Amino acid sequence: MSALPHSCALRAGGSYNYLLVNGERRLTGREMLRLQGFPDSFKINVVYTQARKIAGNSVTVKVIELIAKQIQKAIEDNKPKQIYKQLELESIANGTYGS
């Protein structure tokens, strides 16, 4: 019998080592990689701690796409301001600013 209110028979042997201290199940290596966008065909040939590092240090492709789009938008939005500033600086250098 288990002192926990739930079954620990999620895998052969009924080991408790996949449970956190507070009784919640840890994500498997496969689940962590799925959350990061890795396909199920991605082979995991490392121990659990290494799989955690792989998943933890990876960045989801969708996140990078959104960041790149925001950077591109910011660059495009600032182009007119940059051109205006450049023209303003040139007119100051030429002595024609404010005339």
N, CA, C and O atoms as CSV, one atom per row, in Angstrom:
chain,resi,resn,atom,element,x,y,z
A,1,MET,N,N,0.841,-1.196,0.000
A,1,MET,CA,C,0.000,0.000,0.000
A,1,MET,C,C,0.876,1.246,0.000
A,1,MET,O,O,1.983,1.264,0.538
A,2,SER,N,N,0.341,2.271,-0.616
A,2,SER,CA,C,1.056,3.533,-0.722
A,2,SER,C,C,0.484,4.542,0.264
A,2,SER,O,O,-0.712,4.537,0.556
A,3,ALA,N,N,1.346,5.396,0.766
A,3,ALA,CA,C,0.894,6.487,1.628
A,3,ALA,C,C,0.309,7.622,0.793
A,3,ALA,O,O,-0.336,8.528,1.319
A,4,LEU,N,N,0.544,7.556,-0.508
A,4,LEU,CA,C,0.041,8.597,-1.404
A,4,LEU,C,C,-1.396,8.300,-1.811
A,4,LEU,O,O,-1.788,7.135,-1.885
A,5,PRO,N,N,-2.180,9.334,-2.074
A,5,PRO,CA,C,-3.581,9.126,-2.431
A,5,PRO,C,C,-3.788,8.691,-3.884
A,5,PRO,O,O,-4.930,8.559,-4.325
A,6,HIS,N,N,-2.710,8.467,-4.629
A,6,HIS,CA,C,-2.844,8.072,-6.025
A,6,HIS,C,C,-1.928,6.890,-6.315
A,6,HIS,O,O,-1.018,6.591,-5.542
A,7,SER,N,N,-2.174,6.242,-7.408
A,7,SER,CA,C,-1.408,5.062,-7.790
A,7,SER,C,C,-0.027,5.443,-8.310
A,7,SER,O,O,0.136,6.465,-8.977
A,8,CYS,N,N,0.951,4.624,-8.001
A,8,CYS,CA,C,2.302,4.841,-8.505
A,8,CYS,C,C,2.662,3.775,-9.526
A,8,CYS,O,O,3.843,3.517,-9.756
A,9,ALA,N,N,1.678,3.161,-10.132
A,9,ALA,CA,C,1.928,2.074,-11.079
A,9,ALA,C,C,1.929,2.578,-12.515
A,9,ALA,O,O,1.387,1.922,-13.405
A,10,LEU,N,N,2.535,3.738,-12.744
A,10,LEU,CA,C,2.579,4.296,-14.086
A,10,LEU,C,C,3.618,3.593,-14.958
A,10,LEU,O,O,3.588,3.709,-16.183
A,11,ARG,N,N,4.526,2.870,-14.328
A,11,ARG,CA,C,5.508,2.107,-15.084
A,11,ARG,C,C,5.910,0.878,-14.269
A,11,ARG,O,O,5.671,0.801,-13.064
A,12,ALA,N,N,6.505,-0.048,-14.940
A,12,ALA,CA,C,6.871,-1.307,-14.291
A,12,ALA,C,C,7.743,-1.048,-13.064
A,12,ALA,O,O,8.622,-0.187,-13.099
A,13,GLY,N,N,7.511,-1.760,-12.021
A,13,GLY,CA,C,8.294,-1.610,-10.806
A,13,GLY,C,C,7.628,-0.691,-9.799
A,13,GLY,O,O,7.950,-0.744,-8.612
A,14,GLY,N,N,6.711,0.147,-10.243
A,14,GLY,CA,C,6.007,1.039,-9.318
A,14,GLY,C,C,6.932,1.971,-8.573
A,14,GLY,O,O,6.637,2.349,-7.439
A,15,SER,N,N,8.044,2.354,-9.175
A,15,SER,CA,C,9.034,3.211,-8.527
A,15,SER,C,C,8.440,4.573,-8.193
A,15,SER,O,O,7.617,5.101,-8.940
A,16,TYR,N,N,8.861,5.135,-7.069
A,16,TYR,CA,C,8.398,6.456,-6.660
A,16,TYR,C,C,9.337,7.551,-7.157
A,16,TYR,O,O,9.066,8.726,-6.909
A,17,ASN,N,N,10.423,7.222,-7.843
A,17,ASN,CA,C,11.428,8.222,-8.180
A,17,ASN,C,C,10.984,9.206,-9.262
A,17,ASN,O,O,11.717,10.151,-9.553
A,18,TYR,N,N,9.824,9.019,-9.862
A,18,TYR,CA,C,9.334,9.984,-10.833
A,18,TYR,C,C,8.366,10.968,-10.199
A,18,TYR,O,O,7.771,11.781,-10.907
A,19,LEU,N,N,8.197,10.918,-8.897
A,19,LEU,CA,C,7.292,11.826,-8.201
A,19,LEU,C,C,8.087,12.928,-7.515
A,19,LEU,O,O,9.174,12.693,-6.988
A,20,LEU,N,N,7.532,14.122,-7.532
A,20,LEU,CA,C,8.140,15.220,-6.796
A,20,LEU,C,C,7.833,15.059,-5.318
A,20,LEU,O,O,7.009,14.231,-4.930
A,21,VAL,N,N,8.487,15.836,-4.516
A,21,VAL,CA,C,8.295,15.755,-3.071
A,21,VAL,C,C,6.846,16.017,-2.689
A,21,VAL,O,O,6.323,15.387,-1.769
A,22,ASN,N,N,6.199,16.933,-3.379
A,22,ASN,CA,C,4.815,17.253,-3.029
A,22,ASN,C,C,3.812,16.278,-3.625
A,22,ASN,O,O,2.607,16.505,-3.520
A,23,GLY,N,N,4.272,15.208,-4.243
A,23,GLY,CA,C,3.388,14.165,-4.739
A,23,GLY,C,C,2.912,14.352,-6.167
A,23,GLY,O,O,2.118,13.548,-6.657
A,24,GLU,N,N,3.377,15.395,-6.848
A,24,GLU,CA,C,2.985,15.597,-8.237
A,24,GLU,C,C,3.970,14.891,-9.159
A,24,GLU,O,O,5.176,14.878,-8.911
A,25,ARG,N,N,3.436,14.307,-10.224
A,25,ARG,CA,C,4.269,13.569,-11.171
A,25,ARG,C,C,5.131,14.521,-11.978
A,25,ARG,O,O,4.653,15.546,-12.464
A,26,ARG,N,N,6.413,14.175,-12.121
A,26,ARG,CA,C,7.313,14.952,-12.975
A,26,ARG,C,C,7.006,14.644,-14.430
A,26,ARG,O,O,6.518,13.564,-14.761
A,27,LEU,N,N,7.299,15.604,-15.294
A,27,LEU,CA,C,7.168,15.357,-16.724
A,27,LEU,C,C,8.245,14.377,-17.163
A,27,LEU,O,O,9.364,14.395,-16.650
A,28,THR,N,N,7.899,13.532,-18.107
A,28,THR,CA,C,8.910,12.636,-18.672
A,28,THR,C,C,9.765,13.443,-19.642
A,28,THR,O,O,9.398,14.553,-20.029
A,29,GLY,N,N,10.897,12.886,-20.028
A,29,GLY,CA,C,11.751,13.543,-21.009
A,29,GLY,C,C,11.002,13.813,-22.296
A,29,GLY,O,O,11.143,14.883,-22.888
A,30,ARG,N,N,10.215,12.863,-22.728
A,30,ARG,CA,C,9.417,13.011,-23.965
A,30,ARG,C,C,8.421,14.160,-23.823
A,30,ARG,O,O,8.268,14.957,-24.748
A,31,GLU,N,N,7.746,14.255,-22.685
A,31,GLU,CA,C,6.763,15.326,-22.477
A,31,GLU,C,C,7.429,16.703,-22.492
A,31,GLU,O,O,6.887,17.652,-23.058
A,32,MET,N,N,8.591,16.807,-21.876
A,32,MET,CA,C,9.309,18.088,-21.871
A,32,MET,C,C,9.695,18.505,-23.285
A,32,MET,O,O,9.555,19.671,-23.653
A,33,LEU,N,N,10.177,17.556,-24.073
A,33,LEU,CA,C,10.581,17.869,-25.440
A,33,LEU,C,C,9.376,18.204,-26.311
A,33,LEU,O,O,9.468,19.055,-27.196
A,34,ARG,N,N,8.257,17.546,-26.068
A,34,ARG,CA,C,7.031,17.870,-26.823
A,34,ARG,C,C,6.608,19.316,-26.560
A,34,ARG,O,O,6.214,20.034,-27.479
A,35,LEU,N,N,6.694,19.732,-25.302
A,35,LEU,CA,C,6.327,21.106,-24.963
A,35,LEU,C,C,7.220,22.123,-25.666
A,35,LEU,O,O,6.795,23.248,-25.928
A,36,GLN,N,N,8.450,21.733,-25.970
A,36,GLN,CA,C,9.371,22.628,-26.659
A,36,GLN,C,C,9.277,22.498,-28.174
A,36,GLN,O,O,10.033,23.146,-28.897
A,37,GLY,N,N,8.367,21.676,-28.656
A,37,GLY,CA,C,8.150,21.577,-30.087
A,37,GLY,C,C,8.929,20.487,-30.796
A,37,GLY,O,O,8.877,20.391,-32.022
A,38,PHE,N,N,9.653,19.659,-30.045
A,38,PHE,CA,C,10.376,18.554,-30.672
A,38,PHE,C,C,9.374,17.518,-31.184
A,38,PHE,O,O,8.391,17.236,-30.499
A,39,PRO,N,N,9.595,16.951,-32.355
A,39,PRO,CA,C,8.687,15.913,-32.850
A,39,PRO,C,C,8.878,14.620,-32.067
A,39,PRO,O,O,9.929,14.401,-31.465
A,40,ASP,N,N,7.867,13.771,-32.078
A,40,ASP,CA,C,7.974,12.485,-31.383
A,40,ASP,C,C,9.050,11.597,-31.996
A,40,ASP,O,O,9.534,10.666,-31.352
A,41,SER,N,N,9.423,11.883,-33.233
A,41,SER,CA,C,10.468,11.089,-33.882
A,41,SER,C,C,11.864,11.435,-33.363
A,41,SER,O,O,12.824,10.726,-33.662
A,42,PHE,N,N,11.988,12.526,-32.581
A,42,PHE,CA,C,13.281,12.911,-32.012
A,42,PHE,C,C,13.715,11.855,-31.007
A,42,PHE,O,O,12.975,11.540,-30.075
A,43,LYS,N,N,14.896,11.315,-31.190
A,43,LYS,CA,C,15.399,10.244,-30.321
A,43,LYS,C,C,15.997,10.826,-29.046
A,43,LYS,O,O,16.782,11.774,-29.085
A,44,ILE,N,N,15.613,10.245,-27.922
A,44,ILE,CA,C,16.172,10.624,-26.629
A,44,ILE,C,C,17.045,9.469,-26.164
A,44,ILE,O,O,16.537,8.431,-25.738
A,45,ASN,N,N,18.342,9.649,-26.244
A,45,ASN,CA,C,19.265,8.595,-25.818
A,45,ASN,C,C,20.123,9.072,-24.659
A,45,ASN,O,O,21.311,8.757,-24.583
A,46,VAL,N,N,19.513,9.837,-23.751
A,46,VAL,CA,C,20.242,10.372,-22.606
A,46,VAL,C,C,19.447,10.098,-21.334
A,46,VAL,O,O,18.273,9.731,-21.386
A,47,VAL,N,N,20.097,10.280,-20.208
A,47,VAL,CA,C,19.425,10.086,-18.919
A,47,VAL,C,C,18.451,11.246,-18.686
A,47,VAL,O,O,18.512,12.271,-19.365
A,48,TYR,N,N,17.559,11.063,-17.721
A,48,TYR,CA,C,16.508,12.040,-17.449
A,48,TYR,C,C,17.069,13.436,-17.192
A,48,TYR,O,O,16.549,14.411,-17.735
A,49,THR,N,N,18.110,13.556,-16.382
A,49,THR,CA,C,18.656,14.880,-16.059
A,49,THR,C,C,19.191,15.575,-17.306
A,49,THR,O,O,19.058,16.791,-17.442
A,50,GLN,N,N,19.789,14.820,-18.209
A,50,GLN,CA,C,20.285,15.406,-19.450
A,50,GLN,C,C,19.122,15.822,-20.357
A,50,GLN,O,O,19.201,16.850,-21.030
A,51,ALA,N,N,18.054,15.039,-20.380
A,51,ALA,CA,C,16.866,15.402,-21.164
A,51,ALA,C,C,16.263,16.701,-20.637
A,51,ALA,O,O,15.796,17.534,-21.414
A,52,ARG,N,N,16.275,16.873,-19.305
A,52,ARG,CA,C,15.797,18.130,-18.712
A,52,ARG,C,C,16.636,19.304,-19.180
A,52,ARG,O,O,16.102,20.373,-19.474
A,53,LYS,N,N,17.955,19.111,-19.250
A,53,LYS,CA,C,18.835,20.187,-19.718
A,53,LYS,C,C,18.577,20.506,-21.182
A,53,LYS,O,O,18.538,21.674,-21.570
A,54,ILE,N,N,18.402,19.472,-21.992
A,54,ILE,CA,C,18.131,19.682,-23.418
A,54,ILE,C,C,16.842,20.487,-23.585
A,54,ILE,O,O,16.805,21.463,-24.334
A,55,ALA,N,N,15.799,20.076,-22.893
A,55,ALA,CA,C,14.514,20.770,-23.001
A,55,ALA,C,C,14.591,22.172,-22.405
A,55,ALA,O,O,14.028,23.119,-22.955
A,56,GLY,N,N,15.280,22.298,-21.296
A,56,GLY,CA,C,15.377,23.592,-20.618
A,56,GLY,C,C,16.205,24.610,-21.375
A,56,GLY,O,O,15.932,25.808,-21.295
A,57,ASN,N,N,17.205,24.162,-22.103
A,57,ASN,CA,C,18.067,25.080,-22.849
A,57,ASN,C,C,17.601,25.317,-24.277
A,57,ASN,O,O,18.200,26.114,-24.999
A,58,SER,N,N,16.549,24.641,-24.687
A,58,SER,CA,C,16.057,24.828,-26.051
A,58,SER,C,C,15.061,25.976,-26.081
A,58,SER,O,O,14.524,26.383,-25.051
A,59,VAL,N,N,14.827,26.487,-27.275
A,59,VAL,CA,C,13.860,27.562,-27.459
A,59,VAL,C,C,12.888,27.116,-28.544
A,59,VAL,O,O,13.300,26.653,-29.608
A,60,THR,N,N,11.615,27.257,-28.268
A,60,THR,CA,C,10.592,26.851,-29.210
A,60,THR,C,C,10.668,27.692,-30.480
A,60,THR,O,O,10.817,28.912,-30.416
A,61,VAL,N,N,10.564,27.036,-31.628
A,61,VAL,CA,C,10.661,27.718,-32.916
A,61,VAL,C,C,9.606,28.808,-33.034
A,61,VAL,O,O,9.893,29.892,-33.541
A,62,LYS,N,N,8.402,28.539,-32.579
A,62,LYS,CA,C,7.324,29.535,-32.666
A,62,LYS,C,C,7.671,30.798,-31.878
A,62,LYS,O,O,7.338,31.905,-32.301
A,63,VAL,N,N,8.332,30.636,-30.746
A,63,VAL,CA,C,8.729,31.789,-29.934
A,63,VAL,C,C,9.746,32.628,-30.707
A,63,VAL,O,O,9.641,33.854,-30.742
A,64,ILE,N,N,10.726,31.975,-31.322
A,64,ILE,CA,C,11.736,32.689,-32.100
A,64,ILE,C,C,11.084,33.402,-33.280
A,64,ILE,O,O,11.450,34.535,-33.593
A,65,GLU,N,N,10.127,32.757,-33.935
A,65,GLU,CA,C,9.424,33.397,-35.058
A,65,GLU,C,C,8.714,34.669,-34.602
A,65,GLU,O,O,8.786,35.697,-35.275
A,66,LEU,N,N,8.032,34.600,-33.465
A,66,LEU,CA,C,7.324,35.778,-32.957
A,66,LEU,C,C,8.294,36.894,-32.568
A,66,LEU,O,O,8.026,38.065,-32.836
A,67,ILE,N,N,9.403,36.546,-31.947
A,67,ILE,CA,C,10.406,37.546,-31.577
A,67,ILE,C,C,10.977,38.195,-32.835
A,67,ILE,O,O,11.129,39.416,-32.886
A,68,ALA,N,N,11.293,37.395,-33.846
A,68,ALA,CA,C,11.843,37.930,-35.095
A,68,ALA,C,C,10.841,38.866,-35.772
A,68,ALA,O,O,11.232,39.906,-36.302
A,69,LYS,N,N,9.564,38.511,-35.760
A,69,LYS,CA,C,8.545,39.373,-36.355
A,69,LYS,C,C,8.450,40.703,-35.616
A,69,LYS,O,O,8.290,41.751,-36.242
A,70,GLN,N,N,8.550,40.666,-34.284
A,70,GLN,CA,C,8.500,41.896,-33.498
A,70,GLN,C,C,9.719,42.775,-33.765
A,70,GLN,O,O,9.602,43.999,-33.841
A,71,ILE,N,N,10.890,42.150,-33.908
A,71,ILE,CA,C,12.104,42.914,-34.234
A,71,ILE,C,C,11.962,43.557,-35.605
A,71,ILE,O,O,12.286,44.732,-35.784
A,72,GLN,N,N,11.476,42.781,-36.579
A,72,GLN,CA,C,11.283,43.297,-37.933
A,72,GLN,C,C,10.297,44.466,-37.924
A,72,GLN,O,O,10.527,45.479,-38.586
A,73,LYS,N,N,9.209,44.328,-37.182
A,73,LYS,CA,C,8.205,45.390,-37.092
A,73,LYS,C,C,8.808,46.638,-36.473
A,73,LYS,O,O,8.570,47.748,-36.951
A,74,ALA,N,N,9.593,46.464,-35.402
A,74,ALA,CA,C,10.217,47.609,-34.746
A,74,ALA,C,C,11.178,48.324,-35.691
A,74,ALA,O,O,11.235,49.553,-35.709
A,75,ILE,N,N,11.922,47.565,-36.464
A,75,ILE,CA,C,12.851,48.161,-37.425
A,75,ILE,C,C,12.078,48.934,-38.493
A,75,ILE,O,O,12.429,50.066,-38.828
A,76,GLU,N,N,11.029,48.315,-39.020
A,76,GLU,CA,C,10.228,48.972,-40.058
A,76,GLU,C,C,9.519,50.217,-39.523
A,76,GLU,O,O,9.407,51.217,-40.232
A,77,ASP,N,N,9.040,50.164,-38.277
A,77,ASP,CA,C,8.358,51.314,-37.684
A,77,ASP,C,C,9.314,52.476,-37.429
A,77,ASP,O,O,8.898,53.634,-37.471
A,78,ASN,N,N,10.579,52.188,-37.166
A,78,ASN,CA,C,11.552,53.237,-36.855
A,78,ASN,C,C,12.244,53.788,-38.083
A,78,ASN,O,O,12.934,54.802,-37.972
A,79,LYS,N,N,12.099,53.179,-39.247
A,79,LYS,CA,C,12.765,53.675,-40.454
A,79,LYS,C,C,12.405,55.125,-40.764
A,79,LYS,O,O,13.309,55.930,-40.986
A,80,PRO,N,N,11.111,55.498,-40.791
A,80,PRO,CA,C,10.805,56.899,-41.083
A,80,PRO,C,C,11.434,57.854,-40.071
A,80,PRO,O,O,11.899,58.929,-40.450
A,81,LYS,N,N,11.456,57.485,-38.806
A,81,LYS,CA,C,12.058,58.330,-37.781
A,81,LYS,C,C,13.558,58.462,-38.013
A,81,LYS,O,O,14.124,59.546,-37.864
A,82,GLN,N,N,14.191,57.369,-38.374
A,82,GLN,CA,C,15.632,57.408,-38.619
A,82,GLN,C,C,15.944,58.277,-39.830
A,82,GLN,O,O,16.905,59.046,-39.814
A,83,ILE,N,N,15.142,58.157,-40.872
A,83,ILE,CA,C,15.360,58.957,-42.076
A,83,ILE,C,C,15.159,60.434,-41.748
A,83,ILE,O,O,15.936,61.284,-42.182
A,84,TYR,N,N,14.111,60.733,-40.979
A,84,TYR,CA,C,13.844,62.114,-40.586
A,84,TYR,C,C,15.008,62.670,-39.771
A,84,TYR,O,O,15.452,63.795,-40.003
A,85,LYS,N,N,15.501,61.884,-38.816
A,85,LYS,CA,C,16.622,62.336,-37.994
A,85,LYS,C,C,17.858,62.575,-38.849
A,85,LYS,O,O,18.584,63.547,-38.640
A,86,GLN,N,N,18.098,61.683,-39.817
A,86,GLN,CA,C,19.252,61.839,-40.695
A,86,GLN,C,C,19.135,63.136,-41.500
A,86,GLN,O,O,20.104,63.883,-41.633
A,87,LEU,N,N,17.935,63.394,-42.035
A,87,LEU,CA,C,17.720,64.632,-42.785
A,87,LEU,C,C,17.896,65.855,-41.888
A,87,LEU,O,O,18.464,66.866,-42.300
A,88,GLU,N,N,17.407,65.747,-40.673
A,88,GLU,CA,C,17.531,66.840,-39.717
A,88,GLU,C,C,18.998,67.114,-39.408
A,88,GLU,O,O,19.423,68.269,-39.368
A,89,LEU,N,N,19.774,66.046,-39.189
A,89,LEU,CA,C,21.207,66.207,-38.919
A,89,LEU,C,C,21.928,66.817,-40.110
A,89,LEU,O,O,22.820,67.648,-39.946
A,90,GLU,N,N,21.538,66.400,-41.309
A,90,GLU,CA,C,22.171,66.949,-42.521
A,90,GLU,C,C,21.838,68.435,-42.675
A,90,GLU,O,O,22.698,69.224,-43.064
A,91,SER,N,N,20.598,68.820,-42.372
A,91,SER,CA,C,20.237,70.233,-42.480
A,91,SER,C,C,20.945,71.066,-41.428
A,91,SER,O,O,21.279,72.224,-41.679
A,92,ILE,N,N,21.180,70.495,-40.258
A,92,ILE,CA,C,21.943,71.209,-39.215
A,92,ILE,C,C,23.372,71.376,-39.696
A,92,ILE,O,O,23.949,72.454,-39.552
A,93,ALA,N,N,23.951,70.329,-40.264
A,93,ALA,CA,C,25.334,70.404,-40.757
A,93,ALA,C,C,25.465,71.399,-41.898
A,93,ALA,O,O,26.488,72.071,-42.026
A,94,ASN,N,N,24.424,71.496,-42.733
A,94,ASN,CA,C,24.453,72.413,-43.876
A,94,ASN,C,C,24.075,73.845,-43.487
A,94,ASN,O,O,24.232,74.769,-44.285
A,95,GLY,N,N,23.583,74.023,-42.279
A,95,GLY,CA,C,23.151,75.347,-41.841
A,95,GLY,C,C,21.784,75.722,-42.352
A,95,GLY,O,O,21.417,76.896,-42.318
A,96,THR,N,N,21.017,74.757,-42.824
A,96,THR,CA,C,19.694,75.054,-43.361
A,96,THR,C,C,18.585,74.646,-42.394
A,96,THR,O,O,17.409,74.726,-42.752
A,97,TYR,N,N,18.919,74.218,-41.197
A,97,TYR,CA,C,17.919,73.749,-40.228
A,97,TYR,C,C,17.087,74.920,-39.762
A,97,TYR,O,O,17.629,75.949,-39.360
A,98,GLY,N,N,15.770,74.775,-39.812
A,98,GLY,CA,C,14.851,75.788,-39.316
A,98,GLY,C,C,14.621,76.937,-40.288
A,98,GLY,O,O,13.928,77.893,-39.940
A,99,SER,N,N,15.169,76.876,-41.476
A,99,SER,CA,C,14.948,77.979,-42.416
A,99,SER,C,C,13.779,77.726,-43.317
A,99,SER,O,O,13.462,78.560,-44.165
